[in-house]
Each structure stands twice: as C-alpha cells, then as structure tokens.
Amino acid sequence: MQPTTATVVSAQRVNQDVYHVRLQPQQPLSATAGQYVEICLDNGWCVPYSMANCPRPDGELELYIQHFADGAACHQVIETLTSRREVPILVDGQVSYQPHWDNDPLVVLSAGCGISQSRSLIEARLASGSAQPVYLCWGGRDEQELFELPLLEHWLTDPRFMADLTLEQPPQGWSNSQGYVVDVALKRLAWMTPLERRRAKVVMTGSPTMVDATIARMEQAGFCRANLLADQDFYQPRTLNA
C-alpha cells in the first residue's frame, strides 16, 4: 500500500496533551468509519491513530493525537504535523462500521484518547437510520484524560443515543459517574436481555490493558466474544515507543 499526501489543515490542542488534527487528502481515499490513519514519518515509521470522524464527501479526516512526553514516535508525529503543510498518510484498520451493524445494539467503551475511534463509529451509526440503540461510556483516571467534545451534546438529543462519562479519580464537584469504564457500562446496560447482549457489537478503544480487562468482564456478563472488537486484535498500535 502506497502512502498518499494530505494537507495539514490544522493541529490544535484540546487539552494539555491532546491535539485535534484535521487532514485533507490530496486525492480521494476509500475510508470507513472506525479505521485508523497512519502518519508516515521521514525515518520510515508509520504511526497509527484512529480516525475521529465518519468519512465526509469532502474527504477531510480528523484525528485526536495524544502527545506522550516519553514517546519518541508521537513526539515526531506532533512535530511533523505542527511544522509542515503536507504529510504522507495511509488508511487501514479492520474494526470499521459495517452495514449489518445497523441490526443490533452498538456499545462503545472508550478510555482517554480512544474517543477518537468511538466518535467515528457513533457518527456512522446515527447517520445510518438504524433504530437500534447506541451507548457510549467514556472515561479516564482523572479529568485531564478527557477533553471537550462538542458533538456529545448534539448526540444526546437523539433518542437512540445514551452516554456516561466516568473518572476513576474525579475532582470535587464532578457530577458524572465514578469508576472504571466497564463497571459503569455494565451498570447502565442492565436493561439488555441475554439475546441483546449476545447480538450487540461492542467496540473497545483504549490501552491493551484496558481492552483485555474489559473483554473478560463483558464475556462474564453474557456478551459474545466474537462481537467484542478492538484494533489490537488485528494490529498492535504504537509499537514504536509512542
């Protein structure tokens, strides 16, 4: 697969270490909601970041990229995106929104910057016309791991959409949920029947540790392992010390 060139429209911080990046490919790309975009660096590294928007007619792609202070690859990615007008990219990824997902509930469990892929999938589901529910649980250790997501308020006006925000260590005055993402999600999803749990598509976005722990808990709660989906099952992200 050969990279294509994309123009860097913008790369702006949305919190202390996460950048919201907008890229405009210079030629049409075949992309599906939920896939990831690889930023190709001069040293040959191609670093993957989940696409944060459902593909649009104008082709623009959005990413949320976390800048880890000790990550060599992500440091180079941020430096490239903030200093250059153009960057080579690839689009790949097997966890992407499929038409048959419209027939079943969609559960999206996200930690920190994992909301990037979640946003893409939720946009695709709500635009599909499916009557099936979609649930998002987004969390982190503390409030620094979350950031403003303007679309969330808009999604909440849709009767098909439900959401929880949760922190393991919430600040004083935090009015949302407290605890791990999977614990909060299972409490909210108590309404699901055994059949709905077996049929639901569950996408998990976060660290490998978070995903592995979530898979185990969701299986115990009656969700089908074949429907528990994460990119790490197909591609290990950020193996370049990012």
Short mmCIF file of C-alpha atoms in Angstrom, two decimals:
data_model
loop_
_atom_site.label_atom_id
_atom_site.label_comp_id
_atom_site.label_asym_id
_atom_site.label_seq_id
_atom_site.Cartn_x
_atom_site.Cartn_y
_atom_site.Cartn_z
CA MET A 1 0.00 0.00 0.00
CA GLN A 2 1.47 3.35 -1.05
CA PRO A 3 1.00 6.47 1.09
CA THR A 4 -0.92 9.43 -0.25
CA THR A 5 -0.21 13.06 0.58
CA ALA A 6 -2.50 15.03 2.87
CA THR A 7 -2.53 18.75 3.62
CA VAL A 8 -2.42 19.60 7.32
CA VAL A 9 -5.46 21.87 7.73
CA SER A 10 -4.90 22.38 11.47
CA ALA A 11 -3.32 20.81 14.55
CA GLN A 12 -4.62 22.38 17.76
CA ARG A 13 -4.50 21.38 21.42
CA VAL A 14 -7.79 20.42 23.05
CA ASN A 15 -6.26 19.78 26.47
CA GLN A 16 -2.78 19.65 27.99
CA ASP A 17 -1.51 16.85 25.77
CA VAL A 18 -4.13 16.00 23.10
CA TYR A 19 -4.17 17.58 19.64
CA HIS A 20 -7.18 17.77 17.34
CA VAL A 21 -5.78 17.30 13.84
CA ARG A 22 -7.55 17.92 10.52
CA LEU A 23 -6.10 16.47 7.32
CA GLN A 24 -7.23 16.97 3.73
CA PRO A 25 -6.06 14.13 1.44
CA GLN A 26 -4.98 15.42 -1.95
CA GLN A 27 -6.65 12.51 -3.70
CA PRO A 28 -9.80 10.51 -2.83
CA LEU A 29 -9.37 7.75 -0.26
CA SER A 30 -11.51 4.72 0.41
CA ALA A 31 -12.11 5.02 4.17
CA THR A 32 -14.74 3.58 6.51
CA ALA A 33 -15.77 4.88 9.93
CA GLY A 34 -13.66 3.27 12.63
CA GLN A 35 -10.48 2.82 10.61
CA TYR A 36 -7.17 4.42 11.51
CA VAL A 37 -4.86 6.81 9.70
CA GLU A 38 -1.13 6.16 9.74
CA ILE A 39 1.11 9.23 9.77
CA CYS A 40 4.25 8.36 7.81
CA LEU A 41 7.50 9.89 9.08
CA ASP A 42 10.79 10.55 7.31
CA ASN A 43 12.52 7.71 9.18
CA GLY A 44 10.07 5.16 7.76
CA TRP A 45 7.82 4.85 10.81
CA CYS A 46 4.08 4.87 10.11
CA VAL A 47 2.26 5.62 13.36
CA PRO A 48 -1.49 4.76 13.57
CA TYR A 49 -4.19 7.00 15.04
CA SER A 50 -7.90 6.23 14.93
CA MET A 51 -9.96 8.36 12.57
CA ALA A 52 -12.21 10.66 14.61
CA ASN A 53 -14.90 11.39 12.03
CA CYS A 54 -17.20 9.49 9.75
CA PRO A 55 -15.78 9.93 6.21
CA ARG A 56 -17.24 13.03 4.59
CA PRO A 57 -17.86 13.92 0.94
CA ASP A 58 -15.05 16.48 1.03
CA GLY A 59 -12.63 13.76 2.21
CA GLU A 60 -11.36 15.60 5.28
CA LEU A 61 -10.08 13.37 8.08
CA GLU A 62 -9.91 14.23 11.78
CA LEU A 63 -7.70 12.70 14.46
CA TYR A 64 -7.16 13.12 18.20
CA ILE A 65 -3.48 12.54 18.95
CA GLN A 66 -2.10 12.31 22.46
CA HIS A 67 1.41 13.65 22.95
CA PHE A 68 3.21 11.39 25.45
CA ALA A 69 6.24 13.15 26.90
CA ASP A 70 8.40 10.00 26.69
CA GLY A 71 7.10 8.73 23.33
CA ALA A 72 9.67 9.09 20.56
CA ALA A 73 7.25 8.31 17.74
CA CYS A 74 4.38 10.52 18.89
CA HIS A 75 6.81 13.39 19.54
CA GLN A 76 7.94 13.18 15.92
CA VAL A 77 4.32 12.96 14.73
CA ILE A 78 3.34 16.13 16.59
CA GLU A 79 6.47 17.93 15.41
CA THR A 80 5.70 16.93 11.82
CA LEU A 81 2.04 17.95 11.97
CA THR A 82 2.74 21.32 13.59
CA SER A 83 5.66 22.30 11.37
CA ARG A 84 4.74 21.04 7.89
CA ARG A 85 2.00 21.79 5.43
CA GLU A 86 1.88 18.26 3.98
CA VAL A 87 2.33 14.74 5.34
CA PRO A 88 2.18 11.22 3.82
CA ILE A 89 -0.64 9.06 5.21
CA LEU A 90 -2.16 5.60 4.90
CA VAL A 91 -5.69 4.48 5.83
CA ASP A 92 -6.15 0.97 7.26
CA GLY A 93 -7.89 -0.96 10.02
CA GLN A 94 -10.30 -3.89 10.23
CA VAL A 95 -12.59 -2.62 13.01
CA SER A 96 -14.88 -0.41 10.97
CA TYR A 97 -18.60 0.24 10.77
CA GLN A 98 -20.37 -2.36 8.62
CA PRO A 99 -23.93 -2.14 7.22
CA HIS A 100 -25.09 -5.23 9.11
CA TRP A 101 -24.25 -3.49 12.41
CA ASP A 102 -27.45 -1.50 11.88
CA ASN A 103 -29.43 -4.55 13.01
CA ASP A 104 -28.02 -4.75 16.55
CA PRO A 105 -27.24 -2.56 19.57
CA LEU A 106 -23.87 -0.80 19.45
CA VAL A 107 -21.82 -0.38 22.63
CA VAL A 108 -18.67 1.77 22.54
CA LEU A 109 -16.32 1.73 25.54
CA SER A 110 -13.53 4.32 25.45
CA ALA A 111 -10.65 5.37 27.64
CA GLY A 112 -8.97 8.72 27.14
CA CYS A 113 -8.00 9.44 23.56
CA GLY A 114 -9.77 6.24 22.48
CA ILE A 115 -12.79 8.51 21.98
CA SER A 116 -11.34 9.19 18.52
CA GLN A 117 -12.44 5.89 17.03
CA SER A 118 -15.63 5.96 19.09
CA ARG A 119 -16.67 9.30 17.64
CA SER A 120 -16.24 7.97 14.11
CA LEU A 121 -18.38 4.90 14.80
CA ILE A 122 -21.12 6.84 16.59
CA GLU A 123 -21.36 9.33 13.74
CA ALA A 124 -21.76 6.45 11.28
CA ARG A 125 -24.45 4.73 13.38
CA LEU A 126 -26.54 7.85 13.95
CA ALA A 127 -26.33 8.75 10.25
CA SER A 128 -27.37 5.24 9.19
CA GLY A 129 -31.04 5.48 10.10
CA SER A 130 -30.81 2.38 12.30
CA ALA A 131 -33.42 2.26 15.05
CA GLN A 132 -31.11 0.23 17.31
CA PRO A 133 -29.62 1.93 20.38
CA VAL A 134 -26.03 3.10 20.69
CA TYR A 135 -24.29 3.58 24.04
CA LEU A 136 -21.02 5.34 24.82
CA CYS A 137 -19.07 5.12 28.05
CA TRP A 138 -16.00 7.38 28.03
CA GLY A 139 -13.64 7.62 30.96
CA GLY A 140 -10.16 8.07 32.34
CA ARG A 141 -8.16 8.19 35.53
CA ASP A 142 -8.81 11.90 36.10
CA GLU A 143 -10.34 14.87 34.30
CA GLN A 144 -7.10 15.61 32.44
CA GLU A 145 -7.71 12.48 30.34
CA LEU A 146 -10.99 13.83 28.95
CA PHE A 147 -11.50 16.87 26.76
CA GLU A 148 -14.34 18.90 25.33
CA LEU A 149 -16.34 17.01 22.71
CA PRO A 150 -18.97 19.42 21.34
CA LEU A 151 -20.74 16.67 19.39
CA LEU A 152 -21.69 14.90 22.60
CA GLU A 153 -24.44 17.39 23.42
CA HIS A 154 -25.83 17.04 19.91
CA TRP A 155 -25.80 13.23 20.09
CA LEU A 156 -27.71 13.33 23.37
CA THR A 157 -30.66 14.93 21.58
CA ASP A 158 -31.07 11.70 19.59
CA PRO A 159 -33.35 9.22 21.43
CA ARG A 160 -31.25 6.30 20.19
CA PHE A 161 -28.11 7.54 21.96
CA MET A 162 -27.08 7.08 25.60
CA ALA A 163 -23.80 8.08 27.26
CA ASP A 164 -21.89 8.09 30.52
CA LEU A 165 -18.71 9.97 31.42
CA THR A 166 -16.68 8.45 34.23
CA LEU A 167 -13.47 9.12 36.13
CA GLU A 168 -11.59 6.81 38.46
CA GLN A 169 -10.33 9.80 40.48
CA PRO A 170 -12.92 12.54 39.99
CA PRO A 171 -12.34 16.08 41.25
CA GLN A 172 -14.56 17.68 43.85
CA GLY A 173 -17.83 18.70 42.24
CA TRP A 174 -17.70 16.06 39.48
CA SER A 175 -21.36 15.32 38.66
CA ASN A 176 -20.97 12.32 36.36
CA SER A 177 -20.09 8.69 37.10
CA GLN A 178 -17.16 7.40 39.11
CA GLY A 179 -15.27 4.16 38.44
CA TYR A 180 -13.85 2.09 35.62
CA VAL A 181 -15.46 2.32 32.20
CA VAL A 182 -16.54 -1.33 32.13
CA ASP A 183 -18.14 -1.16 35.61
CA VAL A 184 -20.16 1.93 34.76
CA ALA A 185 -21.17 0.46 31.39
CA LEU A 186 -22.39 -2.84 32.82
CA LYS A 187 -24.48 -1.00 35.37
CA ARG A 188 -26.09 1.18 32.68
CA LEU A 189 -26.64 -1.81 30.34
CA ALA A 190 -28.55 -3.86 32.92
CA TRP A 191 -31.66 -3.37 30.76
CA MET A 192 -30.26 -5.54 27.94
CA THR A 193 -31.73 -9.02 27.56
CA PRO A 194 -29.43 -12.05 27.15
CA LEU A 195 -30.23 -12.07 23.41
CA GLU A 196 -29.41 -8.39 23.04
CA ARG A 197 -26.11 -8.93 24.85
CA ARG A 198 -25.16 -11.79 22.55
CA ARG A 199 -26.04 -9.78 19.44
CA ALA A 200 -24.59 -6.39 20.45
CA LYS A 201 -21.47 -5.12 18.73
CA VAL A 202 -19.05 -3.86 21.40
CA VAL A 203 -16.07 -1.75 20.35
CA MET A 204 -13.35 -1.10 22.95
CA THR A 205 -10.85 1.72 22.50
CA GLY A 206 -8.02 2.32 24.93
CA SER A 207 -4.81 0.74 26.16
CA PRO A 208 -4.23 -3.01 25.69
CA THR A 209 -4.57 -3.43 29.46
CA MET A 210 -7.94 -1.68 29.47
CA VAL A 211 -9.17 -3.67 26.47
CA ASP A 212 -8.11 -7.05 27.88
CA ALA A 213 -9.78 -6.37 31.24
CA THR A 214 -12.93 -5.15 29.51
CA ILE A 215 -13.18 -8.22 27.28
CA ALA A 216 -13.02 -10.52 30.31
CA ARG A 217 -15.75 -8.61 32.16
CA MET A 218 -18.02 -8.32 29.13
CA GLU A 219 -17.78 -12.05 28.42
CA GLN A 220 -18.69 -12.80 32.03
CA ALA A 221 -21.73 -10.54 31.62
CA GLY A 222 -23.02 -12.52 28.63
CA PHE A 223 -21.64 -10.57 25.67
CA CYS A 224 -20.41 -12.70 22.75
CA ARG A 225 -16.61 -12.80 22.39
CA ALA A 226 -16.87 -12.70 18.58
CA ASN A 227 -18.65 -9.34 18.89
CA LEU A 228 -16.10 -7.79 21.28
CA LEU A 229 -13.98 -5.79 18.86
CA ALA A 230 -10.71 -3.91 19.27
CA ASP A 231 -7.97 -2.88 16.87
CA GLN A 232 -5.38 -4.68 18.99
CA ASP A 233 -6.86 -7.99 17.82
CA PHE A 234 -5.61 -7.16 14.33
CA TYR A 235 -2.82 -4.64 14.78
CA GLN A 236 -0.81 -3.68 17.84
CA PRO A 237 -0.90 0.15 17.95
CA ARG A 238 2.04 2.33 18.89
CA THR A 239 4.75 -0.31 18.95
CA LEU A 240 7.27 2.44 18.18
CA ASN A 241 7.65 3.64 21.80
CA ALA A 242 4.79 6.11 21.31
#
